[in-house]
Coordinates of C-alpha atoms in Angstrom, one line a residue:
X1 CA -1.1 -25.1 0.8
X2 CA -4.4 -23.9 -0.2
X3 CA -3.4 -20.9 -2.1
X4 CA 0.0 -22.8 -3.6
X5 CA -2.1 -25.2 -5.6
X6 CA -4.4 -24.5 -8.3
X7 CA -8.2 -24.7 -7.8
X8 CA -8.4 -27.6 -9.9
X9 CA -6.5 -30.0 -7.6
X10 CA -9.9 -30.5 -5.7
X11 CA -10.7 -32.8 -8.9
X12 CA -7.4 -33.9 -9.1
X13 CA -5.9 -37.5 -8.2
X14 CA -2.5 -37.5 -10.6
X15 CA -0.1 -35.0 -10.4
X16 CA 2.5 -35.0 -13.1
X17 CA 6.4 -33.7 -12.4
X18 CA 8.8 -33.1 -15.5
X19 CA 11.4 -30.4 -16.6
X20 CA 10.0 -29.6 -19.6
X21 CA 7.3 -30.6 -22.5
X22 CA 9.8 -32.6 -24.5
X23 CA 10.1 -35.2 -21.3
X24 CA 6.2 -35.2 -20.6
X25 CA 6.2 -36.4 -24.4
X26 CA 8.8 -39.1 -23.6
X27 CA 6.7 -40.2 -21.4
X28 CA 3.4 -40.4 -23.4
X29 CA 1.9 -37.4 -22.6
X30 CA 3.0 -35.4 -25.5
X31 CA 0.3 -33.3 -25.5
X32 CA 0.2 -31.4 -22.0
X33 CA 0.9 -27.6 -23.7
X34 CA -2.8 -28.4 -25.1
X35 CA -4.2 -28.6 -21.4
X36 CA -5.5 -26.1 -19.7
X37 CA -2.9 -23.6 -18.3
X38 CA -3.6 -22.9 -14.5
X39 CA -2.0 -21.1 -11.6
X40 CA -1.8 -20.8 -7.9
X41 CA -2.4 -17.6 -6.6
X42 CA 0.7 -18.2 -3.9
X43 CA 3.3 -20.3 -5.8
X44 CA 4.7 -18.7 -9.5
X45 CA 4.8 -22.7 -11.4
X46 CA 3.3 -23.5 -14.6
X47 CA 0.9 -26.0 -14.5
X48 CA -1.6 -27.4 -17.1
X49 CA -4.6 -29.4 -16.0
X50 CA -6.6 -32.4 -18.8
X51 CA -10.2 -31.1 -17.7
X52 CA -10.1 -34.5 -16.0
X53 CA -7.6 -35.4 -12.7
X54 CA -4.3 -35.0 -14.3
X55 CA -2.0 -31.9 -12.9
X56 CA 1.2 -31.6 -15.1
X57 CA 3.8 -29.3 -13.2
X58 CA 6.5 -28.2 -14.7
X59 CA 9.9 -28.5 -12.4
X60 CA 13.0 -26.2 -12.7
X61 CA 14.9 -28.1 -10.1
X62 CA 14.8 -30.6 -6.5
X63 CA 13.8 -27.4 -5.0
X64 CA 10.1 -27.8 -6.6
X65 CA 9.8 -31.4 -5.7
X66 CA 10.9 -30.6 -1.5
X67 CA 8.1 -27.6 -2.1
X68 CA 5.2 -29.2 -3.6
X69 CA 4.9 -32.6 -2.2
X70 CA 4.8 -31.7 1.8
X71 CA 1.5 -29.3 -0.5
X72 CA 0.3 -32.2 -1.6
X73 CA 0.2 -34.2 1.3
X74 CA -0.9 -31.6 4.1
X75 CA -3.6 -30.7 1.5
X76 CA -4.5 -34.1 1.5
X77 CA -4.5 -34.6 5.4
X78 CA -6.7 -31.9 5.6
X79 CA -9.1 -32.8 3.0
X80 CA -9.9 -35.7 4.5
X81 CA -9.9 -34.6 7.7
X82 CA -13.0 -32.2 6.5
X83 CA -14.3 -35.3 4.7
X84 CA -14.6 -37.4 7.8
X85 CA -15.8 -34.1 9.7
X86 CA -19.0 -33.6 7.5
X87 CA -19.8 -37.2 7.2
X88 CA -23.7 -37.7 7.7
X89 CA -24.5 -34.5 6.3
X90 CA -25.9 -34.7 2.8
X91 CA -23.2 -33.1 0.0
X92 CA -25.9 -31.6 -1.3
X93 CA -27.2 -29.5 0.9
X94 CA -24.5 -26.8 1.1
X95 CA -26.5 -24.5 4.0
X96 CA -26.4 -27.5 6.1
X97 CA -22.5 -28.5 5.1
X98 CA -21.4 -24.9 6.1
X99 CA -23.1 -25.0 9.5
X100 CA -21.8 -28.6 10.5
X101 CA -18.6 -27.4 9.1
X102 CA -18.7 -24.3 11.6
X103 CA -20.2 -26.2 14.6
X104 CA -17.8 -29.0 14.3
X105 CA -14.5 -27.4 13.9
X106 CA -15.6 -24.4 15.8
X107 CA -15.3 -26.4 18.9
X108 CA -10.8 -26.4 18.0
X109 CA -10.3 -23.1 16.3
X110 CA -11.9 -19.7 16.2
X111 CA -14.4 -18.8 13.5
X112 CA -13.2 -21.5 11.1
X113 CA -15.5 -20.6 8.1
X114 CA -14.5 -16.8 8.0
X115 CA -11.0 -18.2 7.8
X116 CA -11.5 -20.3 4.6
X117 CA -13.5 -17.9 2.8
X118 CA -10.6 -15.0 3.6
X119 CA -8.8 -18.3 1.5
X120 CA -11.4 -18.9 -1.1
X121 CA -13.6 -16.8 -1.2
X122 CA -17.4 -17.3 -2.8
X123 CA -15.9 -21.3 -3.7
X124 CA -16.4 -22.2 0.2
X125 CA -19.3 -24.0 -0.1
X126 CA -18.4 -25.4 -3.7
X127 CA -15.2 -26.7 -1.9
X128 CA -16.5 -27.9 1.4
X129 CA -19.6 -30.1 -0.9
X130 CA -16.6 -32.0 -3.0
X131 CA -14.8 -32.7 0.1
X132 CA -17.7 -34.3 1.6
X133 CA -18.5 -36.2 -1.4
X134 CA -15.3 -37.8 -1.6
X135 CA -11.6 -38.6 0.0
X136 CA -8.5 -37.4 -1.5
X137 CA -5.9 -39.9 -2.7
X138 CA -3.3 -38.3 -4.7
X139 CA -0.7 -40.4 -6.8
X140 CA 2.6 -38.5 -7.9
X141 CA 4.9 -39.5 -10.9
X142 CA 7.8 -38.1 -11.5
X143 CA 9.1 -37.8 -15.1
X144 CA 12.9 -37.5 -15.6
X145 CA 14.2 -36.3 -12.6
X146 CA 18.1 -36.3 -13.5
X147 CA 20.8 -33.9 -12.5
X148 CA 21.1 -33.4 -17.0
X149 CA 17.0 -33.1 -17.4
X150 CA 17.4 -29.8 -14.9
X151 CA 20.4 -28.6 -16.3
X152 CA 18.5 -29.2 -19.7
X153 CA 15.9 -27.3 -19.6
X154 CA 17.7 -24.4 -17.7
X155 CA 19.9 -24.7 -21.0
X156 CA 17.0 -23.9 -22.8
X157 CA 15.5 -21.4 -21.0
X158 CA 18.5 -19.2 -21.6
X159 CA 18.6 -20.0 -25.6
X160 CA 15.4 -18.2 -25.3
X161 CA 16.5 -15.5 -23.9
X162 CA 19.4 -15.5 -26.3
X163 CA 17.5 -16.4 -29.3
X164 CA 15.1 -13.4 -28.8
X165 CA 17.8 -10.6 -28.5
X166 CA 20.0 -11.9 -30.6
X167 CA 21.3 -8.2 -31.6
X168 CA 22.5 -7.5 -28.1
X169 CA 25.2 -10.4 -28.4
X170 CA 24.6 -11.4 -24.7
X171 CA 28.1 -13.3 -25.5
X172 CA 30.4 -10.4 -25.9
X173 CA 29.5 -8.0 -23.3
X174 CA 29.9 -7.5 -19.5
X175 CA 26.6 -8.6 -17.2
X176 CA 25.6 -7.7 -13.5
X177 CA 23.4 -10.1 -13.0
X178 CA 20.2 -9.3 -10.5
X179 CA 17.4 -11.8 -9.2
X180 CA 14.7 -10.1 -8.1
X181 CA 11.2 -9.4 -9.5
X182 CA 9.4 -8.5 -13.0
X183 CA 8.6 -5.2 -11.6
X184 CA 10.7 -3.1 -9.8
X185 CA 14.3 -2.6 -10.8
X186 CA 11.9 -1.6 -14.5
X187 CA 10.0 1.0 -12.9
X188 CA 12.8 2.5 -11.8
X189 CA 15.2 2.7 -14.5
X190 CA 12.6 3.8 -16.7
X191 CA 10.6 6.2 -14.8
X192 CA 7.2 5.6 -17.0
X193 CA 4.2 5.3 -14.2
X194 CA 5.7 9.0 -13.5
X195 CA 5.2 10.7 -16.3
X196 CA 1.4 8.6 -16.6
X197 CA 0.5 10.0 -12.8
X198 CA -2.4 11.4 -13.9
X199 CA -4.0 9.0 -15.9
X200 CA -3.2 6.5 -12.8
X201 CA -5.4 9.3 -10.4
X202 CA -7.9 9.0 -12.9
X203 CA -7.7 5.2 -12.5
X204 CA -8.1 4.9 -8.2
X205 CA -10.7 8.0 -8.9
X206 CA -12.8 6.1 -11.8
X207 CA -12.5 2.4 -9.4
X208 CA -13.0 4.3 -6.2
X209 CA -10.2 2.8 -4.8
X210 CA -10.7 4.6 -1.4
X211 CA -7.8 3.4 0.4
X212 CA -5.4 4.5 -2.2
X213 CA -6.9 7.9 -2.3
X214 CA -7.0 8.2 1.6
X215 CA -3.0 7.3 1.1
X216 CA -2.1 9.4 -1.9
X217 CA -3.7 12.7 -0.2
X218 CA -1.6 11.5 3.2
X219 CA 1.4 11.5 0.9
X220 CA 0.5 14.8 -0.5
X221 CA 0.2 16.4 2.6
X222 CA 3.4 14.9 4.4
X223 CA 1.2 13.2 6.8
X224 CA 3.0 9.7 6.3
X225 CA 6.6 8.8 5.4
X226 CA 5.7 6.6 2.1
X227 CA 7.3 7.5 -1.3
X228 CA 5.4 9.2 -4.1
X229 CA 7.3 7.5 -6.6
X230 CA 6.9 3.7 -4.8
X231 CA 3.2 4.8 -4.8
X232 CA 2.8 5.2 -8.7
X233 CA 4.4 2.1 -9.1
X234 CA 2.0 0.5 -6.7
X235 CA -1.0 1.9 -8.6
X236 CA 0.9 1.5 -12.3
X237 CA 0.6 -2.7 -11.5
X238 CA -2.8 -2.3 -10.1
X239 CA -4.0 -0.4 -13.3
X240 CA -2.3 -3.1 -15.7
X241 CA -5.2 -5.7 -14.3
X242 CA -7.8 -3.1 -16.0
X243 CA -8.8 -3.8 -19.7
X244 CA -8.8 0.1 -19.9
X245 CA -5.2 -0.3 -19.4
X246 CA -4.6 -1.2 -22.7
X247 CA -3.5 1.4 -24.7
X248 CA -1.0 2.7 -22.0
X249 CA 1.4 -0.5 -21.2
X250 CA 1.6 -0.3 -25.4
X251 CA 3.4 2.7 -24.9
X252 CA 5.2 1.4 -22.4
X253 CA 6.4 -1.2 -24.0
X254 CA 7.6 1.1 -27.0
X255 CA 9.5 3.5 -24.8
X256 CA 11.2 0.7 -22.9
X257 CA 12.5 -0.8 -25.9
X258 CA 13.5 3.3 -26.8
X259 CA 15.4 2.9 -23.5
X260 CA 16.8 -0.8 -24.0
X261 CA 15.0 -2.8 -21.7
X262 CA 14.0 -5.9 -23.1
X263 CA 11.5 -8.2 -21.6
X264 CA 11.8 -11.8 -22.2
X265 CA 8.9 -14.3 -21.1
X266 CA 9.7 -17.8 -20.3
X267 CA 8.4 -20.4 -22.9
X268 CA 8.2 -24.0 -22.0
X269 CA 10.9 -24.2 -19.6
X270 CA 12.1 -22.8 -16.3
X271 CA 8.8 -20.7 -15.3
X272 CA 10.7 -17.7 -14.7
X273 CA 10.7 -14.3 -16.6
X274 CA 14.0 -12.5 -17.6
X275 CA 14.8 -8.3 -18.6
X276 CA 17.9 -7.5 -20.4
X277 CA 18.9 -3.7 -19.7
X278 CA 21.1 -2.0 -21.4
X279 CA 23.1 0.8 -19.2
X280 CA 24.3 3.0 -22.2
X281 CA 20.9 3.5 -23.8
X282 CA 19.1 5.2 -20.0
X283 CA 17.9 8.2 -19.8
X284 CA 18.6 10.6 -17.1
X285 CA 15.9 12.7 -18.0
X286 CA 13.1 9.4 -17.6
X287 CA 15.2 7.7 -15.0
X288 CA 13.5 7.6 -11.1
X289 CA 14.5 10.9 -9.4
X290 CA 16.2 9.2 -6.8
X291 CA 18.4 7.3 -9.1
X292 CA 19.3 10.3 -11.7
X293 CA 22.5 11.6 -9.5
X294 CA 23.7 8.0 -10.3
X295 CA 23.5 7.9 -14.4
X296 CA 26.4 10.4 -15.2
X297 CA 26.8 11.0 -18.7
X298 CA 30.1 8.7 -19.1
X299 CA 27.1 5.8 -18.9
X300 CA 26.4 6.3 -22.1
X301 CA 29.6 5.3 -23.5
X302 CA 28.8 1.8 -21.2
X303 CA 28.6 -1.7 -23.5
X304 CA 27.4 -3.5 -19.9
X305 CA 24.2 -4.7 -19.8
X306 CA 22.0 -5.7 -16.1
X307 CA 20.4 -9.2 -16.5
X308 CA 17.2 -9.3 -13.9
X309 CA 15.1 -12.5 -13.2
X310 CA 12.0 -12.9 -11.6
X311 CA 13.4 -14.5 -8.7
X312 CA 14.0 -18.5 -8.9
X313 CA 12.6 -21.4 -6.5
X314 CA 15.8 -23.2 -4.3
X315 CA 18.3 -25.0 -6.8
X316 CA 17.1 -23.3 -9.8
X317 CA 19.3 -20.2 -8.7
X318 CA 22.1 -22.5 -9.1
X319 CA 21.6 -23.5 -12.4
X320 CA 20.2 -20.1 -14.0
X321 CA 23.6 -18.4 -12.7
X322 CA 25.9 -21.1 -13.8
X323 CA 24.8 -21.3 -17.1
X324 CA 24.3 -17.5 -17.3
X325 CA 28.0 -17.2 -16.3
X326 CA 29.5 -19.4 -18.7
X327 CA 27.3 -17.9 -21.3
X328 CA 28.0 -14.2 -21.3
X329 CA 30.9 -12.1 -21.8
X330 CA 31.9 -11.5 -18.3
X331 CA 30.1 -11.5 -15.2
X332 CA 30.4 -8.5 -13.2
X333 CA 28.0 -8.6 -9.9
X334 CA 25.4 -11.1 -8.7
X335 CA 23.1 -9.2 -6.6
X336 CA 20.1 -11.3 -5.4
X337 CA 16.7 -9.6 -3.7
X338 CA 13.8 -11.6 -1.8
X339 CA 11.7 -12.2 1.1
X340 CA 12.9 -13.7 3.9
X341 CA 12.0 -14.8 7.3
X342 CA 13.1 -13.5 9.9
X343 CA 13.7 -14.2 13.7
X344 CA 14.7 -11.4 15.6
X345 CA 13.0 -8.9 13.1
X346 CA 9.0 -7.7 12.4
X347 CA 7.7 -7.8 8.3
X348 CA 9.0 -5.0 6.5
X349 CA 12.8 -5.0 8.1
X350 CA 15.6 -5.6 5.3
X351 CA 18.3 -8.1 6.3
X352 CA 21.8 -8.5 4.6
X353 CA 23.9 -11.3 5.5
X354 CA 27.0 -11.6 5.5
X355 CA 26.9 -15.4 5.8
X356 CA 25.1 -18.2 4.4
X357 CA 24.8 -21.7 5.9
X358 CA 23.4 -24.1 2.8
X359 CA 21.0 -26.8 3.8
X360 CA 21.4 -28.5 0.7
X361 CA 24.9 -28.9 0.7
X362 CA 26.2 -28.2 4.4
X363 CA 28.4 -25.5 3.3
X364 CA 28.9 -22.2 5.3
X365 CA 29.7 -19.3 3.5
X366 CA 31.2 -16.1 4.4
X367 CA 31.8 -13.1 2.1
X368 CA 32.1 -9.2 2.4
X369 CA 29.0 -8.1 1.0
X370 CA 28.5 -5.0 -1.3
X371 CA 26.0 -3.3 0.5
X372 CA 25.8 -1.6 4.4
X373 CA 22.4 -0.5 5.8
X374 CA 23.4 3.3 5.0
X375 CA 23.0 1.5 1.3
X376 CA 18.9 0.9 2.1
X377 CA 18.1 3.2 5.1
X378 CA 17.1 6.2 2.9
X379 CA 15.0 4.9 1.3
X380 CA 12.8 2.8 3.8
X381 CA 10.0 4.2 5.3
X382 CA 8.5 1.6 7.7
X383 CA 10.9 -0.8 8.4
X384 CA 14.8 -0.9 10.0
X385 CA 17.7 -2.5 7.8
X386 CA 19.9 -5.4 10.3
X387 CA 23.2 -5.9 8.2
X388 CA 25.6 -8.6 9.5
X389 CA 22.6 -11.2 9.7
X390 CA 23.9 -14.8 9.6
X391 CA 21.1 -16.5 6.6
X392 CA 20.5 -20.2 6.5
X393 CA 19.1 -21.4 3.2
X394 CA 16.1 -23.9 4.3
X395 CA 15.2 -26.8 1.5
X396 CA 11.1 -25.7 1.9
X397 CA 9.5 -23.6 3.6
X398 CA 6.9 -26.7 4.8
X399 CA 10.2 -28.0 6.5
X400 CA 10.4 -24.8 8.9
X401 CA 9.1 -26.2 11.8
X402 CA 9.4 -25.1 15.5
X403 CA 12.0 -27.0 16.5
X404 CA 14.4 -26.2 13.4
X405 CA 13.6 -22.4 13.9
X406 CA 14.7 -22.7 17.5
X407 CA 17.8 -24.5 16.4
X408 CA 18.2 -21.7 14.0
X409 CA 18.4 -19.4 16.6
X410 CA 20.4 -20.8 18.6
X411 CA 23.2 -20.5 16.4
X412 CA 22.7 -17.2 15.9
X413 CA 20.5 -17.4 12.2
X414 CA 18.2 -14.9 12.0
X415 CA 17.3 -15.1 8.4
X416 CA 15.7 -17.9 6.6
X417 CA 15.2 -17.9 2.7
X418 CA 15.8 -20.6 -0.3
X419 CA 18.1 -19.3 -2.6
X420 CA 21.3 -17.8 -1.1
X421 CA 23.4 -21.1 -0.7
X422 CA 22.5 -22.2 -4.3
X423 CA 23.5 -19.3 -5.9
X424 CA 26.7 -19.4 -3.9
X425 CA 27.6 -22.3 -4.9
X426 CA 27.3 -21.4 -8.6
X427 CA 29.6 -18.2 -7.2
X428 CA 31.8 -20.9 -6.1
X429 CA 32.2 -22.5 -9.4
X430 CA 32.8 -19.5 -10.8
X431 CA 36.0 -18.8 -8.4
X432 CA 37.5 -22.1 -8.1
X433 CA 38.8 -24.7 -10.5
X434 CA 35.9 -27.6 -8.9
X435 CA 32.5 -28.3 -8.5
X436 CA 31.3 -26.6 -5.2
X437 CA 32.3 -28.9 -2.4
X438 CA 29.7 -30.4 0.8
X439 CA 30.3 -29.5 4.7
X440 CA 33.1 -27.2 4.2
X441 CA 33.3 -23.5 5.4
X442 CA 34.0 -21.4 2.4
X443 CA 35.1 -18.0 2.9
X444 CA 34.8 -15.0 -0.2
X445 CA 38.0 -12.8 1.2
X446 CA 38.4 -11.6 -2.7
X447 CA 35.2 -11.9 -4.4
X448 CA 35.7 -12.3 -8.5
X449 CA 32.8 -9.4 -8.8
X450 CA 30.2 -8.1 -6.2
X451 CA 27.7 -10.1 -4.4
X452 CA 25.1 -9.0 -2.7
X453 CA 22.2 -10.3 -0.7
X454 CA 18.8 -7.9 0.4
X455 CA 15.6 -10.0 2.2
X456 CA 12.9 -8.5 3.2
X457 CA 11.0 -9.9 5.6
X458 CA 7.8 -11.3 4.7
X459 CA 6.9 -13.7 7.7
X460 CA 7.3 -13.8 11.2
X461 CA 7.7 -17.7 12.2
X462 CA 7.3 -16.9 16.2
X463 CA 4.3 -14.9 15.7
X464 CA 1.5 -17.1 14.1
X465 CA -0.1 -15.6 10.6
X466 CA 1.9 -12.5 10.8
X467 CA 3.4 -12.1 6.7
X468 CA 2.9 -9.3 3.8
X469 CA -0.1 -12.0 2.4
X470 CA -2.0 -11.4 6.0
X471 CA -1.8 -8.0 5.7
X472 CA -3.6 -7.1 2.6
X473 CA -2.6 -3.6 1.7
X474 CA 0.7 -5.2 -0.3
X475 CA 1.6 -1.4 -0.5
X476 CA 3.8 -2.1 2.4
X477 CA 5.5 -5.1 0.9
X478 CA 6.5 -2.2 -2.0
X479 CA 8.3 -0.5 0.9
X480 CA 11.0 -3.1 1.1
X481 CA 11.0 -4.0 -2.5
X482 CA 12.0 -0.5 -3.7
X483 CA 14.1 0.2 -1.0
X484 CA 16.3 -2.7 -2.0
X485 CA 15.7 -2.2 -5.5
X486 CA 17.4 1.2 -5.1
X487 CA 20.1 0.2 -3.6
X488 CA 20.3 -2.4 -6.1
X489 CA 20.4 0.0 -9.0
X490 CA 22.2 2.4 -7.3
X491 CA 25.4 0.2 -6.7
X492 CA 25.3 -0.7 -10.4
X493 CA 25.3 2.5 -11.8
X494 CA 27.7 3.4 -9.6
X495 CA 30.2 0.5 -10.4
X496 CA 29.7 0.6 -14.4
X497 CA 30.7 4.4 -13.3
X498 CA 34.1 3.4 -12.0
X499 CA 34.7 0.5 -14.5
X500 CA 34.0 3.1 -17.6
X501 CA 36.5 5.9 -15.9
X502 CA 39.1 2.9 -15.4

């Protein structure tokens, strides 16, 4: 939990939960967007903190609540099971608090110290002091909490994105919709950290970044299977953390909006960030090599635009996509990308299911997806691609212990993510004439559009601290996140294709 909370919780003792600012202020507390803003380096929530020991955490559905209470209270276990560990030993003395930290809990695991600071780096001994100066007792309000304060501020997240492209009158044109990442599906369509590569060379040259060096001279030389494209990309977000960046993401802003991809932020609301991409104004000249064969000239004719989210947390996917489907023209794919674990596979493997048990609900579904490993397989350099994968869509991923794995497999599910079975039952209200049922077995034979499911796995369960986080160089994790990507964009282009000649 330690890198899914904010660095402030080690002062904090209230933690505030509500959907949006209007219900904090409801409840007295009308001036939390004042607060700080703070983040977790693991968990994409916003948060504002009072300076004091108030956390106010913004929550887009349930799904927050099952993820960040097991946090709070495993963080709190283990605070004060490092409290009662350095008792004796003056809080002062932070030499002293580091060895008897060491000694102690050296005795039960294996160089415990090296294993915080690969957590939290210089702030070990800062950390270790407070939690030998005091216990942890953390009191949680929630704030709202009904099914219409989710559904609420969902509403309103998508007014925002409505609101701030008003021209492209979201409400009259066709949508594939796509939940993914900020990043990705972007690069790609517009091609710009490819025609920047050598002020991005200059960049790992200037920073002596020697790894990326070491890998982009492999590349070169054919030495190693990776993409020189994904490998731009890779560097292109590492240079955006540079100030000297500056002056090249304002040009790419100005040729994305020459392209039509719009990028808008979340505000107050749901904490996740949306592009709007329209088809008919790409470029085949800018476009990523791989996906140029794709963008035919009858594209530019298209009125379709591709919706992409940064991918939600649980039940938010079910409200994003059933308001986004009642609010657009017509919806005309749902493809959904995001990491995974796996069972019978290693990090880096790309799953597709072709069925979805739903934890939430009890419903099983089973659909023909749009994509076949032959979709992925080209363009994955380190991993495999295992298609008919039976998913089950776990409440938290604090709730994935041994014995619920093992029952997993048992019954055959190999892939375990949060967002599949919400998002089909939004699909499911989008079909049928009801609300989406509970226990039944629901089975997609005709599909009202495409759907499509890529995870990539990120963790291992049966093999302890194996994930992308544990393995620093996240260039790996871009493997599988392009690869899918791809196929992503590929498929869509290739269905606006046959809808335009129709």
């Amino acid at each position: 939990p330690a890198v899914r909370l904010p660095a402030c919780i080690d002062g904090g003792r209230r933690v505030l939960l509500g959907q949006s600012h209007e219900v904090f202020a409801r409840h007295g507390f009308g001036d939390v967007l004042s607060w700080q803003p703070v983040s977790a380096p693991g968990r994409r929530r916003k948060m504002f903190f009072d300076g004091e020991e108030t956390l106010a955490v913004l929550i887009a559905s349930p799904s927050d609540v099952d993820d960040l209470i097991p946090m709070l209270v495993a963080f709190q276990i283990e605070w004060n099971k490092i409290h009662t560990l350095l008792s004796g030993v003056s809080p002062d003395d932070e030499e002293a608090i580091e060895a008897h930290f060491e000694r102690a809990a050296g005795a039960r695991h294996e160089a415990p110290l090296a294993r915080l600071r690969t957590i939290w780096g210089d702030q070990v001994g800062a950390r270790l002091r407070r939690m030998a100066r005091w216990r942890k007792r953390f009191a949680v309000r929630m704030l709202g909490g009904s099914l219409v304060d989710y559904e609420r501020a969902t509403l309103r997240w998508w007014w925002n994105i409505e609101d701030s492209l008003r021209g492209l009158r979201l409400r009259e044109r066709p949508v594939y919709f796509v939940s993914s990442n900020t990043h990705s599906l972007i690069n790609l369509l517009s091609g710009f950290a490819l025609r920047n590569t050598e002020e991005l060379l200059g960049f790992i040259r200037e920073r002596e970044h020697a790894g990326l060096l070491a890998e982009y001279e492999k590349i070169i030389a054919e030495q190693v299977p990776s993409s020189i494209e994904n490998f731009f990309y890779y560097v292109q977000k590492k240079y955006q953390a540079d100030p000297a960046s500056a002056r090249l993401f304002a040009r790419r802003a100005e040729e994305e909006r020459e392209l039509g991809i719009h990028r808008v932020p979340s505000r107050f609301y749901v904490d996740v960030d949306a592009q709007v991409i329209e088809i008919g104004r790409l470029d085949p000249a800018r476009i990523d090599p791989r996906l140029r064969p794709e963008l035919g000239e009858r594209l530019r004719a298209s009125d379709a635009l591709i919706l992409n989210i940064d991918y939600p947390l649980g039940l938010a996917g079910y409200h994003i996509l059933k308001i986004v489907a009642r609010s657009v023209g017509k919806l005309l794919g749902v493809y959904v990308v995001g990491k995974a674990a796996t069972l019978n596979g290693k990090i880096g493997d790309v799953l597709i299911p072709n069925e979805v048990y739903d934890e939430h609900t009890g419903n099983s579904y089973t659909f023909q997806p749009c994509f076949v490993a032959a979709d992925v397989e080209p363009y994955l350099a380190y991993g495999s691609v295992l298609d008919n994968q039976k998913a089950v869509t776990s409440r938290g991923t604090f709730l994935q212990n041994a014995a619920f794995l093992e029952a997993c497999y048992r019954d055959f599910f190999t892939d375990v993510e949060m967002e599949g079975g919400p998002y089909l039952n939004a699909i499911y209200e989008h079909t049928f004439a009801q609300r989406y049922p509970e226990g039944a077995t629901v089975s997609f034979l005709r599909p009202p559009f495409d759907i499509g499911l890529l995870h990539y796995a990120s963790d291992t369960p049966y093999s302890k601290g194996h994930n992308l986080g544990s393995r620093n160089l996240s260039y790996f994790g871009m493997d599988p996140t392009y690869a899918t990507s791809l196929a992503v964009a590929r498929r869509i282009l290739r269905q606006e294709e046959e809808r335009m000649a129709s």
